[in-house]
Amino acid sequence: MDSRQIRIALTGNPNSGKTTIFNHLTGTRQKVGNWPGVTVEKKEGDIEKFGCQLKIVDLPGTYSLTPFSIEEIVARDYILEDRPDVVIDIIDASNLERSLYLANQLRELDCKVIFALNMADLARSRGYKIDGEKLSELLGVPVVFTVGNKKEGLDELLKTAVEYAESGTGIPESRKVRYSKDIEKAISEVREELESRIGPDFPYNRRWTAVKLLEDDTIIKQRLEKLLGTDSAQVLEKAQQLRDKLADLFHEEPEIVMTDERYGFIAGILKEVVTTSSRRRVDISRNIDLVLTNRFLGFPIFIFFIWAMFQITFTVGAYPMAWLDAGISALSSGVDALLPPGVFESFLLEGVIAGVGSVIIFLPNIVLLFFCIALFEDTGYMARAAFLMDRIMHLIGLHGKSFIPMLMGFGCNVPAIMATRALESRKDRILTVLITPFMSCSARLPVYIVLAGTFFAAYAGTVIFLLYLSGVVVAIVTGRLFRVILLKGEDAPFVMELPPYRLPMLKSLLIHMWDRSKMFLKKMGGVILVGSIIIWVLSAYPKAIDYSVDYGARMDQVHAEYAEKIASAPAAEARKLEEERTARIADLRRAKRIEHAEKSYLGRIGRFVSPVFEPIGMDWRGSVAILTGFVAKEVVVSTMGVLYAAEGDAESDALHRALRNSGMTSLAALSMMVFVLLYLPCLATVAVINRETGTRWMILSVVYTTAIAWLAAFFIYQGGRLLMA
Ligand code: GDP
Ligand code: MG
């Protein structure tokens, strides 16, 4: 039999089971290549079935047909230009709401569509009951249930496809999305204008073309110009006028309003065809969302949650921190008692224990921070946060989705930058990568805790919160700048999924928390240990130093002086004298240490770079600390541990005291915190930026962040001095 060829295209969301079904349908008779001009894989298969030649094409997986990504453009163009006889939309039945968006866009396109409700098994096990007949009736589309990985329903699917392709039935217009009155009116007006200028062989559905013109679809506009030549000008102008009118009316781009209305339509369909045993949870979620994503309340509540997160991190964390602190000083006294004085003891005490110890005591804070982030993720609040930030993110031409990597940046910038891969457009990705380092990661927290704890004791939590907030503000402001100068372009509207709220499972919270804390511990053992040792070596050498005073002789003098006094004093006074002597000896030791550090290699480096940091209030020790922070920002603290901790132990108390005695002002501390917040991302982050965006953007990021950091710290320090003077 000489049968005609039927061309069948498979569309669907990513992970809906398209490829699985395609493989089962075509078996080994596949051709794999690329779509012309782009690096998107194209798979085709030719089979014979029901006496027909079937050509099956696996289109790229997409969530919509709005041409924002290459995949969407490829999929839409195939349907639009190659006109397959029938399109099978593979729908993940366990995720119907999301899948129906694409499904409805296909229907608007005026091609023959069949719905394969795949993952029927999953939908069932999740407690969804879908009325396929009703769905088919409501939308005027044949519906077949399938379980792709078990080959269930595939024969029926193919049969339905062939029958539908052969039949003469089209799609009843009435079954398509109806928009609200004003939009429908605009659609008709554009359509009239269009129809007055086109011939009968106009290749696209007219209503659909009108809709796309109202949505300002650049590709369709270009096609129209090609098809109509100069005649297209009036149509485009008309569409633009109506767009402006609608935008005025809704205070929103028409395409956004239309997207909303499509979702409204989908919500209506879902109400009709889905019954679910988890409906209740969804209702509860809706009610919670009424408050948490409320226009007015949502944002203050969000800020409150973040503020509470830092409060908890700081106050609850203080207890285990004290225990760790005590443990570390016990360890150092133990080592002190066990080992004979010498280079090795000094290496262990001042290099390893002081360096690593001064950072490791922040483990509780960091663990708590990660716990809170895991709580946001697991309860479903994270998605709401992104939703709330959507408006603000639009200020910089990004959408809420970009805020998720940014929020993750609070934990660690490295996974955050990798998370930008979820963004569709390359420009959005680069922009998000560039601003993410301003999100204050957990490595910066130890620096704040030390400095804010020392200089802003009672308000430490609030100061830290404000620092985080400033990071966000700088991110937003610079994002705007980059968007205007370097990365011009439209932002893509998107579908923000708001999963139902869940009570988090303790176990999964702990796993999330631990997974990330592990990275911190690994860094401890690796980079920070090595960094501390290098810093110790640089600060301990050269051994022979020209001291400005002979400390040995001075100490002998003090000893001799007090020995005499104590011998002749009455018992009651002797004790006081004894204490005095100890204090004076300690002072001399400290002075010696400081002079030693100052004249060490590290001190020389510090003095060499300090002219750069002087205007922002750093002495040479602060300069060195900042310099070493490039390795990893926690190292700033371990460097301070080595340089400031007068008695060479890691006790944060000792560091607090030493910092207070060092002559550092609270203004300088603030300037330093701001600098650490903003200046160049750590080595690991720089490496990821390089990998994800390329060397040019990486260099820009390094130079730019450091420049901003210096300027901000300069204005704070100098401005503050002017104010106080
Ligand atoms: P694609 O991204 O749309 O091409 O999706 P794939 O064909 O790669 O399928 C994604 C995953 O879903 C694979 O692990 C499949 O084995 C699985 N899968 C496909 N169909 C079904 C189904 O009906 N039920 C279940 N439970 N899993 C399925
Ligand atoms: Mg696939």
PDB file of N, CA and C in Angstrom, residues 202-261:
ATOM      1  N   PHE A 202      -1.735  33.336   3.949  1.00  0.00           N
ATOM      2  CA  PHE A 202      -0.983  33.716   5.151  1.00  0.00           C
ATOM      3  C   PHE A 202      -0.784  32.474   6.027  1.00  0.00           C
ATOM      4  N   PRO A 203       0.478  32.175   6.364  1.00  0.00           N
ATOM      5  CA  PRO A 203       0.754  30.848   6.925  1.00  0.00           C
ATOM      6  C   PRO A 203       0.335  30.638   8.385  1.00  0.00           C
ATOM      7  N   TYR A 204       0.135  31.685   9.132  1.00  0.00           N
ATOM      8  CA  TYR A 204      -0.128  31.473  10.556  1.00  0.00           C
ATOM      9  C   TYR A 204      -1.587  31.699  10.887  1.00  0.00           C
ATOM     10  N   ASN A 205      -1.970  31.106  12.000  1.00  0.00           N
ATOM     11  CA  ASN A 205      -3.301  31.359  12.522  1.00  0.00           C
ATOM     12  C   ASN A 205      -3.439  32.851  12.842  1.00  0.00           C
ATOM     13  N   ARG A 206      -4.558  33.439  12.458  1.00  0.00           N
ATOM     14  CA  ARG A 206      -4.650  34.894  12.543  1.00  0.00           C
ATOM     15  C   ARG A 206      -4.812  35.400  13.969  1.00  0.00           C
ATOM     16  N   ARG A 207      -5.683  34.715  14.685  1.00  0.00           N
ATOM     17  CA  ARG A 207      -5.877  35.133  16.067  1.00  0.00           C
ATOM     18  C   ARG A 207      -4.552  35.009  16.833  1.00  0.00           C
ATOM     19  N   TRP A 208      -3.890  33.898  16.590  1.00  0.00           N
ATOM     20  CA  TRP A 208      -2.624  33.676  17.289  1.00  0.00           C
ATOM     21  C   TRP A 208      -1.606  34.766  16.935  1.00  0.00           C
ATOM     22  N   THR A 209      -1.547  35.110  15.638  1.00  0.00           N
ATOM     23  CA  THR A 209      -0.616  36.159  15.220  1.00  0.00           C
ATOM     24  C   THR A 209      -0.943  37.470  15.935  1.00  0.00           C
ATOM     25  N   ALA A 210      -2.226  37.776  16.024  1.00  0.00           N
ATOM     26  CA  ALA A 210      -2.631  39.004  16.710  1.00  0.00           C
ATOM     27  C   ALA A 210      -2.200  38.967  18.174  1.00  0.00           C
ATOM     28  N   VAL A 211      -2.394  37.811  18.809  1.00  0.00           N
ATOM     29  CA  VAL A 211      -1.994  37.672  20.211  1.00  0.00           C
ATOM     30  C   VAL A 211      -0.498  37.918  20.354  1.00  0.00           C
ATOM     31  N   LYS A 212       0.274  37.305  19.462  1.00  0.00           N
ATOM     32  CA  LYS A 212       1.731  37.446  19.551  1.00  0.00           C
ATOM     33  C   LYS A 212       2.164  38.891  19.330  1.00  0.00           C
ATOM     34  N   LEU A 213       1.485  39.588  18.416  1.00  0.00           N
ATOM     35  CA  LEU A 213       1.856  40.980  18.178  1.00  0.00           C
ATOM     36  C   LEU A 213       1.568  41.815  19.413  1.00  0.00           C
ATOM     37  N   LEU A 214       0.477  41.517  20.078  1.00  0.00           N
ATOM     38  CA  LEU A 214       0.170  42.240  21.310  1.00  0.00           C
ATOM     39  C   LEU A 214       1.188  41.925  22.391  1.00  0.00           C
ATOM     40  N   GLU A 215       1.764  40.726  22.313  1.00  0.00           N
ATOM     41  CA  GLU A 215       2.788  40.355  23.289  1.00  0.00           C
ATOM     42  C   GLU A 215       4.165  40.864  22.896  1.00  0.00           C
ATOM     43  N   ASP A 216       4.222  41.558  21.752  1.00  0.00           N
ATOM     44  CA  ASP A 216       5.478  42.125  21.291  1.00  0.00           C
ATOM     45  C   ASP A 216       6.513  41.042  21.001  1.00  0.00           C
ATOM     46  N   ASP A 217       6.077  39.992  20.360  1.00  0.00           N
ATOM     47  CA  ASP A 217       6.942  38.863  20.043  1.00  0.00           C
ATOM     48  C   ASP A 217       7.866  39.252  18.876  1.00  0.00           C
ATOM     49  N   THR A 218       9.150  39.444  19.174  1.00  0.00           N
ATOM     50  CA  THR A 218      10.053  39.988  18.151  1.00  0.00           C
ATOM     51  C   THR A 218      10.163  39.092  16.934  1.00  0.00           C
ATOM     52  N   ILE A 219      10.165  37.789  17.163  1.00  0.00           N
ATOM     53  CA  ILE A 219      10.325  36.879  16.029  1.00  0.00           C
ATOM     54  C   ILE A 219       9.143  36.988  15.071  1.00  0.00           C
ATOM     55  N   ILE A 220       7.937  37.014  15.660  1.00  0.00           N
ATOM     56  CA  ILE A 220       6.754  37.107  14.804  1.00  0.00           C
ATOM     57  C   ILE A 220       6.722  38.453  14.082  1.00  0.00           C
ATOM     58  N   LYS A 221       7.169  39.498  14.775  1.00  0.00           N
ATOM     59  CA  LYS A 221       7.207  40.806  14.128  1.00  0.00           C
ATOM     60  C   LYS A 221       8.121  40.771  12.895  1.00  0.00           C
ATOM     61  N   GLN A 222       9.279  40.120  13.069  1.00  0.00           N
ATOM     62  CA  GLN A 222      10.204  40.025  11.936  1.00  0.00           C
ATOM     63  C   GLN A 222       9.604  39.220  10.786  1.00  0.00           C
ATOM     64  N   ARG A 223       8.941  38.110  11.142  1.00  0.00           N
ATOM     65  CA  ARG A 223       8.335  37.281  10.083  1.00  0.00           C
ATOM     66  C   ARG A 223       7.292  38.081   9.308  1.00  0.00           C
ATOM     67  N   LEU A 224       6.538  38.870  10.076  1.00  0.00           N
ATOM     68  CA  LEU A 224       5.480  39.646   9.452  1.00  0.00           C
ATOM     69  C   LEU A 224       6.091  40.651   8.476  1.00  0.00           C
ATOM     70  N   GLU A 225       7.180  41.272   8.913  1.00  0.00           N
ATOM     71  CA  GLU A 225       7.838  42.231   8.032  1.00  0.00           C
ATOM     72  C   GLU A 225       8.293  41.560   6.741  1.00  0.00           C
ATOM     73  N   LYS A 226       8.787  40.341   6.878  1.00  0.00           N
ATOM     74  CA  LYS A 226       9.233  39.592   5.702  1.00  0.00           C
ATOM     75  C   LYS A 226       8.066  39.254   4.790  1.00  0.00           C
ATOM     76  N   LEU A 227       6.964  38.826   5.409  1.00  0.00           N
ATOM     77  CA  LEU A 227       5.817  38.361   4.637  1.00  0.00           C
ATOM     78  C   LEU A 227       5.071  39.511   3.969  1.00  0.00           C
ATOM     79  N   LEU A 228       4.922  40.632   4.672  1.00  0.00           N
ATOM     80  CA  LEU A 228       4.069  41.703   4.175  1.00  0.00           C
ATOM     81  C   LEU A 228       4.844  42.874   3.607  1.00  0.00           C
ATOM     82  N   GLY A 229       6.137  42.912   3.861  1.00  0.00           N
ATOM     83  CA  GLY A 229       6.915  44.059   3.398  1.00  0.00           C
ATOM     84  C   GLY A 229       6.441  45.329   4.075  1.00  0.00           C
ATOM     85  N   THR A 230       6.296  46.394   3.278  1.00  0.00           N
ATOM     86  CA  THR A 230       5.938  47.684   3.880  1.00  0.00           C
ATOM     87  C   THR A 230       4.553  47.665   4.512  1.00  0.00           C
ATOM     88  N   ASP A 231       3.698  46.762   4.038  1.00  0.00           N
ATOM     89  CA  ASP A 231       2.348  46.674   4.598  1.00  0.00           C
ATOM     90  C   ASP A 231       2.351  46.354   6.088  1.00  0.00           C
ATOM     91  N   SER A 232       3.466  45.770   6.528  1.00  0.00           N
ATOM     92  CA  SER A 232       3.483  45.339   7.922  1.00  0.00           C
ATOM     93  C   SER A 232       3.512  46.530   8.874  1.00  0.00           C
ATOM     94  N   ALA A 233       4.021  47.669   8.383  1.00  0.00           N
ATOM     95  CA  ALA A 233       4.216  48.821   9.274  1.00  0.00           C
ATOM     96  C   ALA A 233       2.936  49.212  10.005  1.00  0.00           C
ATOM     97  N   GLN A 234       1.821  49.298   9.254  1.00  0.00           N
ATOM     98  CA  GLN A 234       0.573  49.714   9.892  1.00  0.00           C
ATOM     99  C   GLN A 234       0.118  48.716  10.944  1.00  0.00           C
ATOM    100  N   VAL A 235       0.282  47.425  10.605  1.00  0.00           N
ATOM    101  CA  VAL A 235      -0.157  46.403  11.554  1.00  0.00           C
ATOM    102  C   VAL A 235       0.650  46.525  12.843  1.00  0.00           C
ATOM    103  N   LEU A 236       1.967  46.662  12.673  1.00  0.00           N
ATOM    104  CA  LEU A 236       2.837  46.734  13.846  1.00  0.00           C
ATOM    105  C   LEU A 236       2.534  47.981  14.667  1.00  0.00           C
ATOM    106  N   GLU A 237       2.256  49.062  13.942  1.00  0.00           N
ATOM    107  CA  GLU A 237       1.969  50.303  14.640  1.00  0.00           C
ATOM    108  C   GLU A 237       0.687  50.176  15.454  1.00  0.00           C
ATOM    109  N   LYS A 238      -0.285  49.575  14.817  1.00  0.00           N
ATOM    110  CA  LYS A 238      -1.571  49.367  15.495  1.00  0.00           C
ATOM    111  C   LYS A 238      -1.360  48.533  16.770  1.00  0.00           C
ATOM    112  N   ALA A 239      -0.599  47.467  16.604  1.00  0.00           N
ATOM    113  CA  ALA A 239      -0.358  46.595  17.753  1.00  0.00           C
ATOM    114  C   ALA A 239       0.345  47.367  18.863  1.00  0.00           C
ATOM    115  N   GLN A 240       1.307  48.203  18.470  1.00  0.00           N
ATOM    116  CA  GLN A 240       2.047  48.960  19.476  1.00  0.00           C
ATOM    117  C   GLN A 240       1.135  49.938  20.208  1.00  0.00           C
ATOM    118  N   GLN A 241       0.271  50.604  19.446  1.00  0.00           N
ATOM    119  CA  GLN A 241      -0.689  51.534  20.076  1.00  0.00           C
ATOM    120  C   GLN A 241      -1.527  50.808  21.118  1.00  0.00           C
ATOM    121  N   LEU A 242      -2.025  49.639  20.702  1.00  0.00           N
ATOM    122  CA  LEU A 242      -2.914  48.900  21.606  1.00  0.00           C
ATOM    123  C   LEU A 242      -2.151  48.386  22.821  1.00  0.00           C
ATOM    124  N   ARG A 243      -0.909  47.994  22.570  1.00  0.00           N
ATOM    125  CA  ARG A 243      -0.063  47.577  23.705  1.00  0.00           C
ATOM    126  C   ARG A 243       0.062  48.701  24.721  1.00  0.00           C
ATOM    127  N   ASP A 244       0.343  49.902  24.212  1.00  0.00           N
ATOM    128  CA  ASP A 244       0.510  51.039  25.112  1.00  0.00           C
ATOM    129  C   ASP A 244      -0.768  51.296  25.894  1.00  0.00           C
ATOM    130  N   LYS A 245      -1.885  51.188  25.171  1.00  0.00           N
ATOM    131  CA  LYS A 245      -3.166  51.445  25.818  1.00  0.00           C
ATOM    132  C   LYS A 245      -3.391  50.434  26.944  1.00  0.00           C
ATOM    133  N   LEU A 246      -3.124  49.162  26.617  1.00  0.00           N
ATOM    134  CA  LEU A 246      -3.330  48.116  27.620  1.00  0.00           C
ATOM    135  C   LEU A 246      -2.387  48.299  28.807  1.00  0.00           C
ATOM    136  N   ALA A 247      -1.153  48.665  28.498  1.00  0.00           N
ATOM    137  CA  ALA A 247      -0.171  48.847  29.571  1.00  0.00           C
ATOM    138  C   ALA A 247      -0.632  49.956  30.510  1.00  0.00           C
ATOM    139  N   ASP A 248      -1.206  51.001  29.907  1.00  0.00           N
ATOM    140  CA  ASP A 248      -1.743  52.103  30.693  1.00  0.00           C
ATOM    141  C   ASP A 248      -2.862  51.638  31.598  1.00  0.00           C
ATOM    142  N   LEU A 249      -3.688  50.801  31.015  1.00  0.00           N
ATOM    143  CA  LEU A 249      -4.880  50.336  31.707  1.00  0.00           C
ATOM    144  C   LEU A 249      -4.522  49.433  32.880  1.00  0.00           C
ATOM    145  N   PHE A 250      -3.569  48.526  32.632  1.00  0.00           N
ATOM    146  CA  PHE A 250      -3.272  47.506  33.650  1.00  0.00           C
ATOM    147  C   PHE A 250      -2.069  47.860  34.512  1.00  0.00           C
ATOM    148  N   HIS A 251      -1.379  48.925  34.145  1.00  0.00           N
ATOM    149  CA  HIS A 251      -0.108  49.260  34.818  1.00  0.00           C
ATOM    150  C   HIS A 251       0.850  48.079  34.781  1.00  0.00           C
ATOM    151  N   GLU A 252       0.878  47.393  33.689  1.00  0.00           N
ATOM    152  CA  GLU A 252       1.654  46.155  33.589  1.00  0.00           C
ATOM    153  C   GLU A 252       1.777  45.848  32.100  1.00  0.00           C
ATOM    154  N   GLU A 253       2.862  45.212  31.709  1.00  0.00           N
ATOM    155  CA  GLU A 253       2.988  44.843  30.305  1.00  0.00           C
ATOM    156  C   GLU A 253       1.851  43.895  29.929  1.00  0.00           C
ATOM    157  N   PRO A 254       1.288  44.063  28.736  1.00  0.00           N
ATOM    158  CA  PRO A 254       0.171  43.188  28.357  1.00  0.00           C
ATOM    159  C   PRO A 254       0.534  41.713  28.419  1.00  0.00           C
ATOM    160  N   GLU A 255       1.796  41.364  28.057  1.00  0.00           N
ATOM    161  CA  GLU A 255       2.119  39.939  28.049  1.00  0.00           C
ATOM    162  C   GLU A 255       2.064  39.343  29.455  1.00  0.00           C
ATOM    163  N   ILE A 256       2.333  40.180  30.449  1.00  0.00           N
ATOM    164  CA  ILE A 256       2.256  39.676  31.818  1.00  0.00           C
ATOM    165  C   ILE A 256       0.799  39.434  32.200  1.00  0.00           C
ATOM    166  N   VAL A 257      -0.047  40.398  31.832  1.00  0.00           N
ATOM    167  CA  VAL A 257      -1.470  40.230  32.123  1.00  0.00           C
ATOM    168  C   VAL A 257      -1.994  38.978  31.424  1.00  0.00           C
ATOM    169  N   MET A 258      -1.554  38.783  30.186  1.00  0.00           N
ATOM    170  CA  MET A 258      -2.049  37.635  29.425  1.00  0.00           C
ATOM    171  C   MET A 258      -1.550  36.322  30.026  1.00  0.00           C
ATOM    172  N   THR A 259      -0.305  36.333  30.479  1.00  0.00           N
ATOM    173  CA  THR A 259       0.211  35.138  31.144  1.00  0.00           C
ATOM    174  C   THR A 259      -0.638  34.814  32.369  1.00  0.00           C
ATOM    175  N   ASP A 260      -0.930  35.851  33.149  1.00  0.00           N
ATOM    176  CA  ASP A 260      -1.776  35.649  34.328  1.00  0.00           C
ATOM    177  C   ASP A 260      -3.118  35.057  33.943  1.00  0.00           C
ATOM    178  N   GLU A 261      -3.681  35.584  32.876  1.00  0.00           N
ATOM    179  CA  GLU A 261      -5.009  35.119  32.497  1.00  0.00           C
ATOM    180  C   GLU A 261      -4.974  33.675  32.013  1.00  0.00           C
TER     181      GLU A 261
END
